[in-house]
Tab-separated table of C-alpha atoms in Angstrom:
chain	number	residue	atom	x	y	z
A	738	UNK	CA	67.358	-35.989	-11.286
A	739	UNK	CA	66.684	-34.759	-14.786
A	740	UNK	CA	65.616	-38.150	-16.113
A	741	UNK	CA	63.234	-38.725	-13.219
A	742	UNK	CA	61.552	-35.335	-13.689
A	743	UNK	CA	61.131	-35.992	-17.400
A	744	UNK	CA	59.546	-39.351	-16.713
A	745	UNK	CA	57.134	-37.853	-14.194
A	746	UNK	CA	56.175	-35.119	-16.629
A	747	UNK	CA	55.535	-37.709	-19.338
A	748	UNK	CA	53.253	-39.713	-16.991
A	749	UNK	CA	51.352	-36.551	-16.080
A	750	UNK	CA	50.903	-35.718	-19.766
A	751	UNK	CA	49.472	-39.204	-20.458
A	752	UNK	CA	46.973	-38.848	-17.602
A	753	UNK	CA	45.917	-35.410	-18.820
A	754	UNK	CA	45.432	-36.705	-22.391
A	755	UNK	CA	43.351	-39.649	-21.124
A	756	UNK	CA	41.070	-37.442	-19.019
A	757	UNK	CA	40.630	-35.063	-21.994
A	758	UNK	CA	39.359	-37.897	-24.201
A	759	UNK	CA	36.977	-39.106	-21.492
A	760	UNK	CA	35.573	-35.604	-20.892
A	761	UNK	CA	35.056	-34.997	-24.624
A	762	UNK	CA	33.203	-38.261	-24.992
A	763	UNK	CA	31.004	-37.434	-22.049
A	764	UNK	CA	30.294	-33.988	-23.439
A	765	UNK	CA	29.293	-35.430	-26.805
A	766	UNK	CA	27.003	-37.902	-25.086
A	767	UNK	CA	25.327	-35.177	-23.017
A	768	UNK	CA	24.936	-32.867	-26.008
A	769	UNK	CA	23.201	-35.496	-28.123
A	770	UNK	CA	21.709	-38.038	-25.731
A	771	UNK	CA	18.816	-38.982	-28.055
A	772	UNK	CA	20.468	-38.837	-31.419
A	773	UNK	CA	19.205	-42.299	-32.302
A	774	UNK	CA	15.861	-41.983	-30.524
A	775	UNK	CA	14.264	-39.906	-33.314
A	776	UNK	CA	14.222	-42.922	-35.606
A	777	UNK	CA	10.606	-44.057	-36.019
A	778	UNK	CA	10.135	-47.810	-36.391
A	779	UNK	CA	7.400	-49.565	-38.316
A	780	UNK	CA	5.421	-50.199	-35.121
A	781	UNK	CA	4.943	-46.495	-34.411
A	782	UNK	CA	1.540	-44.895	-34.047
A	783	UNK	CA	2.453	-42.428	-36.825
A	784	UNK	CA	3.009	-45.257	-39.304
A	785	UNK	CA	-0.274	-46.771	-38.150
A	786	UNK	CA	-2.050	-43.449	-38.728
A	787	UNK	CA	-0.725	-43.137	-42.284
A	788	UNK	CA	-1.744	-46.737	-43.047
A	789	UNK	CA	-5.123	-46.606	-41.269
A	790	UNK	CA	-8.605	-45.922	-42.588
A	791	UNK	CA	-8.301	-42.257	-41.497
A	792	UNK	CA	-7.108	-41.306	-44.952
A	793	UNK	CA	-8.460	-37.732	-44.947
A	794	UNK	CA	-6.680	-36.936	-41.690
A	795	UNK	CA	-3.448	-38.481	-42.983
A	796	UNK	CA	-3.558	-36.298	-46.091
A	797	UNK	CA	-4.097	-33.172	-44.017
A	798	UNK	CA	-1.132	-34.074	-41.795
A	799	UNK	CA	1.113	-34.436	-44.829
A	800	UNK	CA	-0.141	-31.193	-46.404
A	801	UNK	CA	0.464	-29.369	-43.114
A	802	UNK	CA	4.118	-30.560	-43.056
A	803	UNK	CA	3.710	-31.957	-39.522
A	804	UNK	CA	5.411	-35.339	-39.877
A	805	UNK	CA	8.738	-34.117	-38.495
A	806	UNK	CA	7.013	-32.384	-35.574
A	807	UNK	CA	5.032	-35.530	-34.710
A	808	UNK	CA	8.140	-37.697	-34.999
A	809	UNK	CA	9.873	-35.500	-32.449
A	810	UNK	CA	6.824	-35.658	-30.175
A	811	UNK	CA	6.676	-39.457	-30.388
A	812	UNK	CA	10.388	-39.720	-29.615
A	813	UNK	CA	9.895	-37.755	-26.380
A	814	UNK	CA	6.702	-39.311	-25.007
A	815	UNK	CA	3.549	-41.229	-25.820
A	816	UNK	CA	0.794	-39.385	-27.716
A	817	UNK	CA	-2.955	-39.731	-28.018
A	818	UNK	CA	-4.586	-38.816	-31.334
A	819	UNK	CA	-8.285	-38.022	-31.636
A	820	UNK	CA	-8.916	-38.817	-35.309
A	821	UNK	CA	-12.119	-37.588	-37.066
A	822	UNK	CA	-13.479	-40.121	-39.520
A	823	UNK	CA	-13.420	-39.531	-43.281
A	824	UNK	CA	-17.103	-38.572	-43.355
A	825	UNK	CA	-16.514	-35.706	-40.922
A	826	UNK	CA	-13.646	-34.320	-43.019
A	827	UNK	CA	-15.084	-34.992	-46.451
A	828	UNK	CA	-18.830	-34.370	-46.301
A	829	UNK	CA	-19.691	-32.693	-43.012
A	830	UNK	CA	-17.040	-29.949	-43.156
A	831	UNK	CA	-17.985	-26.557	-44.548
A	832	UNK	CA	-16.490	-26.273	-48.091
A	833	UNK	CA	-15.445	-22.676	-47.474
A	834	UNK	CA	-13.710	-23.669	-44.255
A	835	UNK	CA	-11.890	-26.517	-46.007
A	836	UNK	CA	-10.822	-24.164	-48.801
A	837	UNK	CA	-9.582	-21.756	-46.156
A	838	UNK	CA	-7.464	-24.460	-44.485
A	839	UNK	CA	-5.875	-25.607	-47.737
A	840	UNK	CA	-4.782	-22.138	-48.867
A	841	UNK	CA	-0.977	-21.785	-48.602
A	842	UNK	CA	-1.276	-18.558	-46.658
A	843	UNK	CA	-3.236	-20.315	-43.907
A	844	UNK	CA	-0.711	-23.065	-43.167
A	845	UNK	CA	-0.363	-22.029	-39.537
A	846	UNK	CA	-4.108	-22.316	-38.991
A	847	UNK	CA	-4.117	-25.827	-40.497
A	848	UNK	CA	-1.237	-26.863	-38.267
A	849	UNK	CA	-2.911	-25.513	-35.125
A	850	UNK	CA	-6.126	-27.302	-36.073
A	851	UNK	CA	-4.421	-30.685	-36.444
A	852	UNK	CA	-2.175	-30.318	-33.386
A	853	UNK	CA	-5.319	-29.513	-31.374
A	854	UNK	CA	-6.314	-33.182	-31.856
A	855	UNK	CA	-3.098	-34.580	-30.300
A	856	UNK	CA	-2.251	-34.892	-26.592
A	857	UNK	CA	1.392	-35.495	-25.589
A	858	UNK	CA	0.413	-38.251	-23.149
A	859	UNK	CA	-1.239	-41.640	-23.278
A	860	UNK	CA	-4.934	-41.556	-22.353
A	861	UNK	CA	-6.672	-44.870	-22.918
A	862	UNK	CA	-10.375	-45.569	-22.695
A	863	UNK	CA	-9.870	-47.068	-19.206
A	864	UNK	CA	-8.299	-43.777	-18.041
A	865	UNK	CA	-11.248	-41.624	-19.128
A	866	UNK	CA	-12.802	-39.372	-16.499
A	867	UNK	CA	-15.881	-40.956	-14.972
A	868	UNK	CA	-14.408	-44.440	-14.840
A	869	UNK	CA	-14.873	-46.279	-11.579
A	870	UNK	CA	-11.170	-46.027	-10.829
A	871	UNK	CA	-10.878	-42.372	-11.831
A	872	UNK	CA	-12.513	-39.241	-10.428
A	873	UNK	CA	-15.674	-38.185	-12.300
A	874	UNK	CA	-14.586	-34.541	-12.671
A	875	UNK	CA	-13.654	-33.442	-16.216
A	876	UNK	CA	-9.959	-33.711	-17.008
A	877	UNK	CA	-8.186	-31.071	-19.102
A	878	UNK	CA	-5.196	-32.163	-21.151
A	879	UNK	CA	-2.763	-29.848	-22.891
A	880	UNK	CA	-2.493	-30.408	-26.645
A	881	UNK	CA	0.401	-29.863	-29.054
A	882	UNK	CA	-1.276	-26.721	-30.399
A	883	UNK	CA	1.133	-23.779	-30.102
A	884	UNK	CA	-1.693	-21.311	-29.540
A	885	UNK	CA	-1.790	-20.462	-25.856
A	886	UNK	CA	-5.381	-19.192	-25.935
A	887	UNK	CA	-7.101	-22.561	-26.227
A	888	UNK	CA	-4.611	-25.406	-26.239
A	889	UNK	CA	-6.389	-27.599	-23.666
A	890	UNK	CA	-8.907	-30.355	-24.413
A	891	UNK	CA	-11.513	-31.328	-21.803
A	892	UNK	CA	-12.361	-35.035	-21.628
A	893	UNK	CA	-15.790	-35.698	-20.145
A	894	UNK	CA	-18.628	-38.227	-20.172
A	895	UNK	CA	-22.174	-37.707	-21.410
A	896	UNK	CA	-25.378	-38.489	-19.545
A	897	UNK	CA	-25.552	-41.944	-21.050
A	898	UNK	CA	-21.890	-42.664	-20.302
A	899	UNK	CA	-20.416	-41.972	-23.742
A	900	UNK	CA	-16.944	-40.476	-23.946
A	901	UNK	CA	-16.799	-36.857	-25.187
A	902	UNK	CA	-13.796	-34.809	-26.361
A	903	UNK	CA	-13.773	-31.025	-26.269
A	904	UNK	CA	-17.393	-30.940	-25.099
A	905	UNK	CA	-18.665	-31.693	-28.630
A	906	UNK	CA	-17.218	-34.772	-30.315
A	907	UNK	CA	-18.195	-38.259	-29.213
A	908	UNK	CA	-15.651	-41.055	-29.261
A	909	UNK	CA	-17.132	-43.630	-31.648
A	910	UNK	CA	-14.077	-45.939	-31.828
A	911	UNK	CA	-12.160	-45.944	-28.540
A	912	UNK	CA	-8.671	-47.442	-28.630
A	913	UNK	CA	-9.039	-47.958	-32.376
A	914	UNK	CA	-5.269	-48.158	-32.963
A	915	UNK	CA	-2.905	-49.063	-30.128
A	916	UNK	CA	0.880	-48.950	-30.387
A	917	UNK	CA	3.699	-48.825	-27.822
A	918	UNK	CA	4.284	-45.089	-28.423
A	919	UNK	CA	0.651	-43.956	-28.592
A	920	UNK	CA	-2.930	-44.711	-29.520
A	921	UNK	CA	-5.725	-43.370	-31.718
A	922	UNK	CA	-9.365	-42.766	-30.733
A	923	UNK	CA	-11.902	-42.330	-33.537
A	924	UNK	CA	-14.243	-39.343	-33.051
A	925	UNK	CA	-17.354	-38.315	-34.961
A	926	UNK	CA	-16.496	-34.707	-35.834
A	927	UNK	CA	-13.684	-32.196	-36.248
A	928	UNK	CA	-12.431	-30.163	-33.304
A	929	UNK	CA	-11.826	-26.506	-34.204
A	930	UNK	CA	-9.795	-24.212	-31.891
A	931	UNK	CA	-11.189	-20.825	-31.187
A	932	UNK	CA	-8.227	-19.010	-32.759
A	933	UNK	CA	-8.670	-20.879	-36.067
A	934	UNK	CA	-12.416	-20.137	-36.081
A	935	UNK	CA	-11.789	-16.439	-35.446
A	936	UNK	CA	-9.207	-16.275	-38.251
A	937	UNK	CA	-11.645	-17.945	-40.627
A	938	UNK	CA	-14.433	-15.534	-39.668
A	939	UNK	CA	-12.126	-12.572	-40.172
A	940	UNK	CA	-11.106	-13.746	-43.626
A	941	UNK	CA	-14.717	-14.473	-44.550
A	942	UNK	CA	-15.896	-11.050	-43.421
A	943	UNK	CA	-16.823	-8.806	-46.331
A	944	UNK	CA	-15.200	-5.805	-44.689
A	945	UNK	CA	-11.785	-7.463	-44.670
A	946	UNK	CA	-11.774	-9.163	-48.079
A	947	UNK	CA	-13.561	-6.684	-50.305
A	948	UNK	CA	-11.647	-3.884	-51.987
A	949	UNK	CA	-12.929	-0.356	-51.451
A	950	UNK	CA	-14.398	1.081	-54.638
A	951	UNK	CA	-13.618	4.751	-55.300
A	952	UNK	CA	-16.629	7.024	-55.412
A	953	UNK	CA	-15.133	9.876	-57.435
A	954	UNK	CA	-11.989	10.841	-59.263
A	955	UNK	CA	-10.289	14.074	-58.154
A	956	UNK	CA	-8.881	16.504	-60.676
A	957	UNK	CA	-5.109	16.158	-61.027
A	958	UNK	CA	-2.957	18.823	-62.647
A	959	UNK	CA	-1.097	16.994	-65.454
A	960	UNK	CA	1.894	19.331	-65.154
A	961	UNK	CA	2.533	18.901	-61.425
A	962	UNK	CA	0.726	15.579	-60.844
A	963	UNK	CA	-0.975	17.101	-57.832
A	964	UNK	CA	-4.563	17.894	-56.937
A	965	UNK	CA	-5.779	21.234	-58.188
A	966	UNK	CA	-7.875	21.662	-55.076
A	967	UNK	CA	-6.884	20.221	-51.724
A	968	UNK	CA	-9.137	17.302	-50.888
A	969	UNK	CA	-11.106	17.165	-47.674
A	970	UNK	CA	-9.561	15.056	-44.896
A	971	UNK	CA	-10.533	11.415	-45.407
A	972	UNK	CA	-11.374	9.087	-42.529
A	973	UNK	CA	-9.091	6.210	-41.624
A	974	UNK	CA	-9.239	3.310	-44.054
A	975	UNK	CA	-10.914	5.255	-46.845
A	976	UNK	CA	-9.687	4.931	-50.461
A	977	UNK	CA	-6.735	7.138	-51.434
A	978	UNK	CA	-7.394	10.511	-52.979
A	979	UNK	CA	-4.656	10.412	-55.585
A	980	UNK	CA	-4.493	7.791	-58.310
A	981	UNK	CA	-1.992	4.969	-57.903
A	982	UNK	CA	0.255	6.381	-60.613
A	983	UNK	CA	0.561	9.706	-58.810
A	984	UNK	CA	1.583	8.001	-55.586
A	985	UNK	CA	4.394	5.977	-57.127
A	986	UNK	CA	7.963	7.157	-57.068
A	987	UNK	CA	9.424	7.882	-60.506
A	988	UNK	CA	11.056	4.843	-62.082
A	989	UNK	CA	11.473	2.987	-65.349
A	990	UNK	CA	8.610	3.303	-67.809
A	991	UNK	CA	6.829	5.842	-65.607
A	992	UNK	CA	6.014	9.465	-66.297
A	993	UNK	CA	9.172	11.572	-66.557
A	994	UNK	CA	7.661	14.272	-64.368
A	995	UNK	CA	8.458	13.697	-60.674
A	996	UNK	CA	5.418	12.245	-58.939
A	997	UNK	CA	4.830	12.572	-55.207
A	998	UNK	CA	6.125	9.384	-53.605
A	999	UNK	CA	4.508	7.509	-50.736
A	1000	UNK	CA	5.076	8.536	-47.163
A	1001	UNK	CA	1.992	10.617	-46.408
A	1002	UNK	CA	0.270	10.846	-43.020
A	1003	UNK	CA	-2.216	8.005	-43.658
A	1004	UNK	CA	-0.454	4.644	-43.181
A	1005	UNK	CA	-3.573	2.814	-41.993
A	1006	UNK	CA	-2.374	-0.430	-43.581
A	1007	UNK	CA	0.772	-2.419	-42.847
A	1008	UNK	CA	1.816	-2.827	-46.475
A	1009	UNK	CA	5.339	-4.047	-45.783
A	1010	UNK	CA	4.084	-6.962	-43.694
A	1011	UNK	CA	1.494	-7.853	-46.340
A	1012	UNK	CA	4.093	-7.832	-49.118
A	1013	UNK	CA	6.430	-9.924	-46.990
A	1014	UNK	CA	3.587	-12.333	-46.258
A	1015	UNK	CA	2.676	-12.847	-49.908
A	1016	UNK	CA	6.328	-13.359	-50.910
A	1017	UNK	CA	6.705	-16.010	-48.199
A	1018	UNK	CA	3.498	-17.561	-49.500
A	1019	UNK	CA	5.007	-17.709	-52.996
A	1020	UNK	CA	8.104	-19.455	-51.650
A	1021	UNK	CA	6.049	-21.936	-49.661
A	1022	UNK	CA	3.644	-22.568	-52.528
A	1023	UNK	CA	6.534	-23.657	-54.718
A	1024	UNK	CA	7.250	-22.937	-58.344
A	1025	UNK	CA	7.537	-19.138	-57.974
A	1026	UNK	CA	11.043	-18.726	-56.525
A	1027	UNK	CA	12.351	-16.770	-59.536
A	1028	UNK	CA	9.639	-14.121	-59.214
A	1029	UNK	CA	10.261	-13.772	-55.470
A	1030	UNK	CA	13.985	-13.386	-56.150
A	1031	UNK	CA	13.358	-10.617	-58.700
A	1032	UNK	CA	10.984	-8.769	-56.363
A	1033	UNK	CA	13.394	-8.863	-53.419
A	1034	UNK	CA	16.917	-8.971	-54.801
A	1035	UNK	CA	17.041	-7.667	-58.378
A	1036	UNK	CA	14.610	-4.766	-57.976
A	1037	UNK	CA	13.144	-2.579	-55.267
A	1038	UNK	CA	9.578	-3.466	-56.238
A	1039	UNK	CA	8.848	-5.209	-52.946
A	1040	UNK	CA	9.561	-2.010	-51.013
A	1041	UNK	CA	7.598	0.061	-53.534
A	1042	UNK	CA	4.600	-2.275	-53.308
A	1043	UNK	CA	4.704	-2.163	-49.520
A	1044	UNK	CA	4.592	1.624	-49.561
A	1045	UNK	CA	1.670	1.634	-51.977
A	1046	UNK	CA	-0.350	-0.774	-49.869
A	1047	UNK	CA	0.463	1.261	-46.761
A	1048	UNK	CA	-1.030	4.269	-48.524
A	1049	UNK	CA	-4.270	2.353	-49.088
A	1050	UNK	CA	-3.862	1.116	-52.665
A	1051	UNK	CA	-4.752	-2.367	-53.847
A	1052	UNK	CA	-2.735	-4.503	-56.262
A	1053	UNK	CA	-3.184	-7.651	-58.311
A	1054	UNK	CA	0.041	-9.487	-59.162
A	1055	UNK	CA	0.103	-11.708	-62.247
A	1056	UNK	CA	2.878	-14.047	-61.116
A	1057	UNK	CA	4.749	-16.066	-63.809
A	1058	UNK	CA	5.919	-19.450	-62.554
A	1059	UNK	CA	9.543	-20.635	-62.593
A	1060	UNK	CA	9.130	-22.492	-65.863
A	1061	UNK	CA	7.972	-19.321	-67.593
A	1062	UNK	CA	10.717	-17.218	-66.017
A	1063	UNK	CA	13.282	-19.774	-67.167
A	1064	UNK	CA	12.373	-19.063	-70.776
A	1065	UNK	CA	13.526	-15.458	-70.511
A	1066	UNK	CA	16.659	-14.778	-72.508
A	1067	UNK	CA	19.690	-12.774	-71.451
A	1068	UNK	CA	18.896	-10.088	-74.016
A	1069	UNK	CA	15.439	-9.548	-72.488
A	1070	UNK	CA	16.937	-8.904	-69.029
A	1071	UNK	CA	20.206	-7.166	-69.952
A	1072	UNK	CA	18.809	-3.728	-70.800
A	1073	UNK	CA	18.843	-1.198	-67.940
A	1074	UNK	CA	15.543	-1.340	-66.102
A	1075	UNK	CA	14.318	-4.403	-68.032
A	1076	UNK	CA	13.315	-6.459	-64.930
A	1077	UNK	CA	11.376	-3.503	-63.565
A	1078	UNK	CA	9.594	-2.914	-66.882
A	1079	UNK	CA	8.618	-6.585	-67.122
A	1080	UNK	CA	7.352	-6.700	-63.536
A	1081	UNK	CA	5.469	-3.392	-63.805
A	1082	UNK	CA	3.511	-4.897	-66.703
A	1083	UNK	CA	2.392	-7.732	-64.340
A	1084	UNK	CA	1.026	-5.361	-61.640
A	1085	UNK	CA	-2.627	-4.319	-61.967
A	1086	UNK	CA	-3.767	-1.433	-59.728
A	1087	UNK	CA	-7.038	-3.219	-58.949
A	1088	UNK	CA	-8.068	-5.987	-56.571
A	1089	UNK	CA	-9.095	-8.889	-58.750
A	1090	UNK	CA	-9.630	-12.537	-57.911
A	1091	UNK	CA	-9.929	-15.525	-60.199
A	1092	UNK	CA	-13.701	-15.393	-59.876
A	1093	UNK	CA	-14.025	-11.679	-60.631
A	1094	UNK	CA	-11.735	-11.825	-63.683
A	1095	UNK	CA	-13.428	-14.925	-65.074
A	1096	UNK	CA	-16.873	-13.379	-64.641
A	1097	UNK	CA	-15.674	-10.234	-66.441
A	1098	UNK	CA	-14.300	-12.053	-69.453
A	1099	UNK	CA	-17.368	-14.286	-69.637
A	1100	UNK	CA	-19.621	-11.249	-69.709
A	1101	UNK	CA	-17.667	-8.791	-71.829
A	1102	UNK	CA	-15.512	-11.058	-73.973
A	1103	UNK	CA	-12.286	-9.054	-73.788
A	1104	UNK	CA	-11.291	-6.898	-70.844
A	1105	UNK	CA	-8.389	-4.478	-70.659
A	1106	UNK	CA	-6.708	-3.993	-67.287
A	1107	UNK	CA	-4.480	-1.037	-66.527
A	1108	UNK	CA	-0.924	-1.870	-65.501
A	1109	UNK	CA	1.738	0.061	-63.641
A	1110	UNK	CA	3.737	0.224	-66.865
A	1111	UNK	CA	2.178	3.272	-68.379
A	1112	UNK	CA	0.407	3.506	-70.751
A	1113	UNK	CA	0.264	-0.180	-71.598
A	1114	UNK	CA	-2.698	-2.366	-70.719
A	1115	UNK	CA	-2.995	-6.122	-70.487
A	1116	UNK	CA	-5.851	-7.795	-72.376
A	1117	UNK	CA	-7.766	-10.713	-70.809
A	1118	UNK	CA	-10.248	-13.021	-72.457
A	1119	UNK	CA	-12.000	-16.297	-71.757
A	1120	UNK	CA	-10.301	-19.410	-73.196
A	1121	UNK	CA	-10.773	-23.091	-72.369
A	1122	UNK	CA	-12.719	-22.341	-69.205
A	1123	UNK	CA	-9.970	-20.085	-67.845
A	1124	UNK	CA	-8.650	-16.560	-68.245
A	1125	UNK	CA	-6.007	-15.913	-70.914
A	1126	UNK	CA	-3.842	-12.791	-70.821
A	1127	UNK	CA	-2.201	-11.348	-73.918
A	1128	UNK	CA	-2.499	-12.706	-77.427
A	1129	UNK	CA	-0.577	-14.891	-79.813
A	1130	UNK	CA	2.670	-16.491	-78.735
A	1131	UNK	CA	3.046	-14.083	-75.841
A	1132	UNK	CA	-0.172	-15.167	-74.095
A	1133	UNK	CA	-0.410	-16.772	-70.648
A	1134	UNK	CA	-3.165	-18.670	-68.902
A	1135	UNK	CA	-4.359	-18.272	-65.324
A	1136	UNK	CA	-2.630	-21.377	-63.980
A	1137	UNK	CA	-2.713	-21.139	-60.151
A	1138	UNK	CA	-5.704	-19.042	-59.054
A	1139	UNK	CA	-5.844	-17.119	-55.781
A	1140	UNK	CA	-2.385	-18.049	-54.465
A	1141	UNK	CA	-2.676	-15.160	-52.012
A	1142	UNK	CA	-5.682	-12.932	-51.323
A	1143	UNK	CA	-5.850	-10.694	-48.256
A	1144	UNK	CA	-8.130	-7.899	-49.422
A	1145	UNK	CA	-5.298	-5.595	-50.466
A	1146	UNK	CA	-2.961	-7.816	-52.501
A	1147	UNK	CA	-4.113	-10.573	-54.850
A	1148	UNK	CA	-1.616	-12.973	-56.438
A	1149	UNK	CA	-2.672	-14.990	-59.487
A	1150	UNK	CA	-0.249	-17.520	-60.960
A	1151	UNK	CA	0.163	-17.579	-64.742
A	1152	UNK	CA	2.149	-19.922	-66.977
A	1153	UNK	CA	3.935	-17.333	-69.116
A	1154	UNK	CA	5.706	-13.974	-69.016
A	1155	UNK	CA	3.732	-11.113	-70.531
A	1156	UNK	CA	5.379	-8.431	-72.622
A	1157	UNK	CA	3.957	-5.029	-73.458
A	1158	UNK	CA	3.174	-4.600	-77.148
A	1159	UNK	CA	6.081	-3.067	-79.019
A	1160	UNK	CA	5.293	0.404	-80.263
A	1161	UNK	CA	6.071	0.360	-83.974
A	1162	UNK	CA	7.520	3.596	-85.161
A	1163	UNK	CA	5.718	4.822	-88.192
A	1164	UNK	CA	8.236	5.238	-90.936
A	1165	UNK	CA	8.228	8.638	-92.516
A	1166	UNK	CA	7.706	8.086	-96.200
A	1167	UNK	CA	8.817	11.092	-98.198
A	1168	UNK	CA	6.626	11.238	-101.260
A	1169	UNK	CA	8.261	13.314	-103.962
A	1170	UNK	CA	5.627	15.314	-105.758
A	1171	UNK	CA	5.859	15.202	-109.535
A	1172	UNK	CA	7.682	18.153	-110.990
A	1173	UNK	CA	5.183	20.403	-112.685
A	1174	UNK	CA	6.620	22.206	-115.653
A	1175	UNK	CA	4.942	25.543	-116.289
A	1176	UNK	CA	3.755	25.919	-119.821
A	1177	UNK	CA	5.376	28.556	-121.908
A	1178	UNK	CA	2.736	31.286	-122.142
A	1179	UNK	CA	4.971	33.862	-123.825
A	1180	UNK	CA	3.611	33.146	-127.333
A	1181	UNK	CA	0.043	33.409	-126.208
A	1182	UNK	CA	0.641	36.783	-124.565
A	1183	UNK	CA	2.437	38.023	-127.640
A	1184	UNK	CA	-0.463	36.966	-129.849
A	1185	UNK	CA	-2.954	38.871	-127.655
A	1186	UNK	CA	-0.769	41.993	-127.633
A	1187	UNK	CA	-0.415	41.952	-131.424
A	1188	UNK	CA	-4.137	41.553	-131.925
A	1189	UNK	CA	-4.772	44.610	-129.769
A	1190	UNK	CA	-2.125	46.668	-131.585
A	1191	UNK	CA	-3.436	45.520	-134.978
A	1192	UNK	CA	-6.736	47.175	-134.318
A	1193	UNK	CA	-4.988	50.467	-134.557
A	1194	UNK	CA	-3.205	49.474	-137.783
A	1195	UNK	CA	0.239	50.638	-136.756
A	1196	UNK	CA	2.123	47.435	-135.828
A	1197	UNK	CA	2.260	44.937	-138.608
A	1198	UNK	CA	5.533	43.383	-137.643
A	1199	UNK	CA	3.747	41.136	-135.093
A	1200	UNK	CA	2.382	39.043	-137.879
């Protein structure tokens, strides 16, 4: 009886082990059913797009980092690409709009613009609305654009029978490139979603990109760092009443007297989001990871800058690239507060762009900008068609202009780390005055006294 029960238990264990292996294999297959389907072959429509005569569109797709997204879309279904020709993207596009799309901070707008030209279904020229086999009513197709406001493209026909996309662009090369996983139609102009156009108009608006110039300087008590007379209530969005130095919390290289820190009742600007946005822009731009790491991890400057911008102040960041930061020695960063002192010298309490600084140095020769490292200033001058900061071996050129500009924070990339001029202590030279020896005047006095006494004829011993 015992041997039979052991044998039956062993058979049951083998069956259980077999079913476990089968279920695990099935689970792995269901979890990753298309693990090999994401491989794009050489006959894909994406490869045809990169090798086609739509070179300007291909470059924009690569700059927008959309290749992986399009590969995933092609692996799931056929796609239809409406490709503007090179003339539409090179000569007919507004230069300001193209500059706006290529700025690192506007990557999402560039991605939405390109995805607005792609439909996740196959629509050939024979399937266009108005064909004899298809209803003549306009057909709306959903695009790959993530914006839910306007992510549909209407396909219609003109009065003369031409094919029209989005109500504006004519199809000049229908079925230009045909592949098993999609096709490409050549169109005459660029299609711009409404959300991208609104973002461009908002950035171009003078009210959103221009810094507010102060009209008058209030009187600040140097002992308390506060206004001598309470200022009148300012409307929302107006420039701050106190200077930027008086709004900063006390820290390294600042005034020893406690200054009123941020946290007032204004807060009309979301400074923390703007600082976070420009740091993410630095990371995405590439070559400025060391500066972002210092701002976020080694110091509390990111939080301090966010509070200042929330109070209504503007800042210009002179951002050294990674190559320049790599030249810093351990001795330069080992002193207490050294990273803060270096970074404070790269923060200018003004809103300056590459154009404004270059115009200033062209007109005035040398310009001194205040920094948040009191009382040091950074000197800028024109050199080799650019702006050079500092002098001598410690100078740096404006290398990457306008990395980030949102009207409150401006980030300008430079190729060196700036250091405040070392204050040389004047040596006290003790000059020893020559020892003056008083002349012996005793004999002269005695001679005068004897001459007076001799007039009376009584004292002859003087002679």
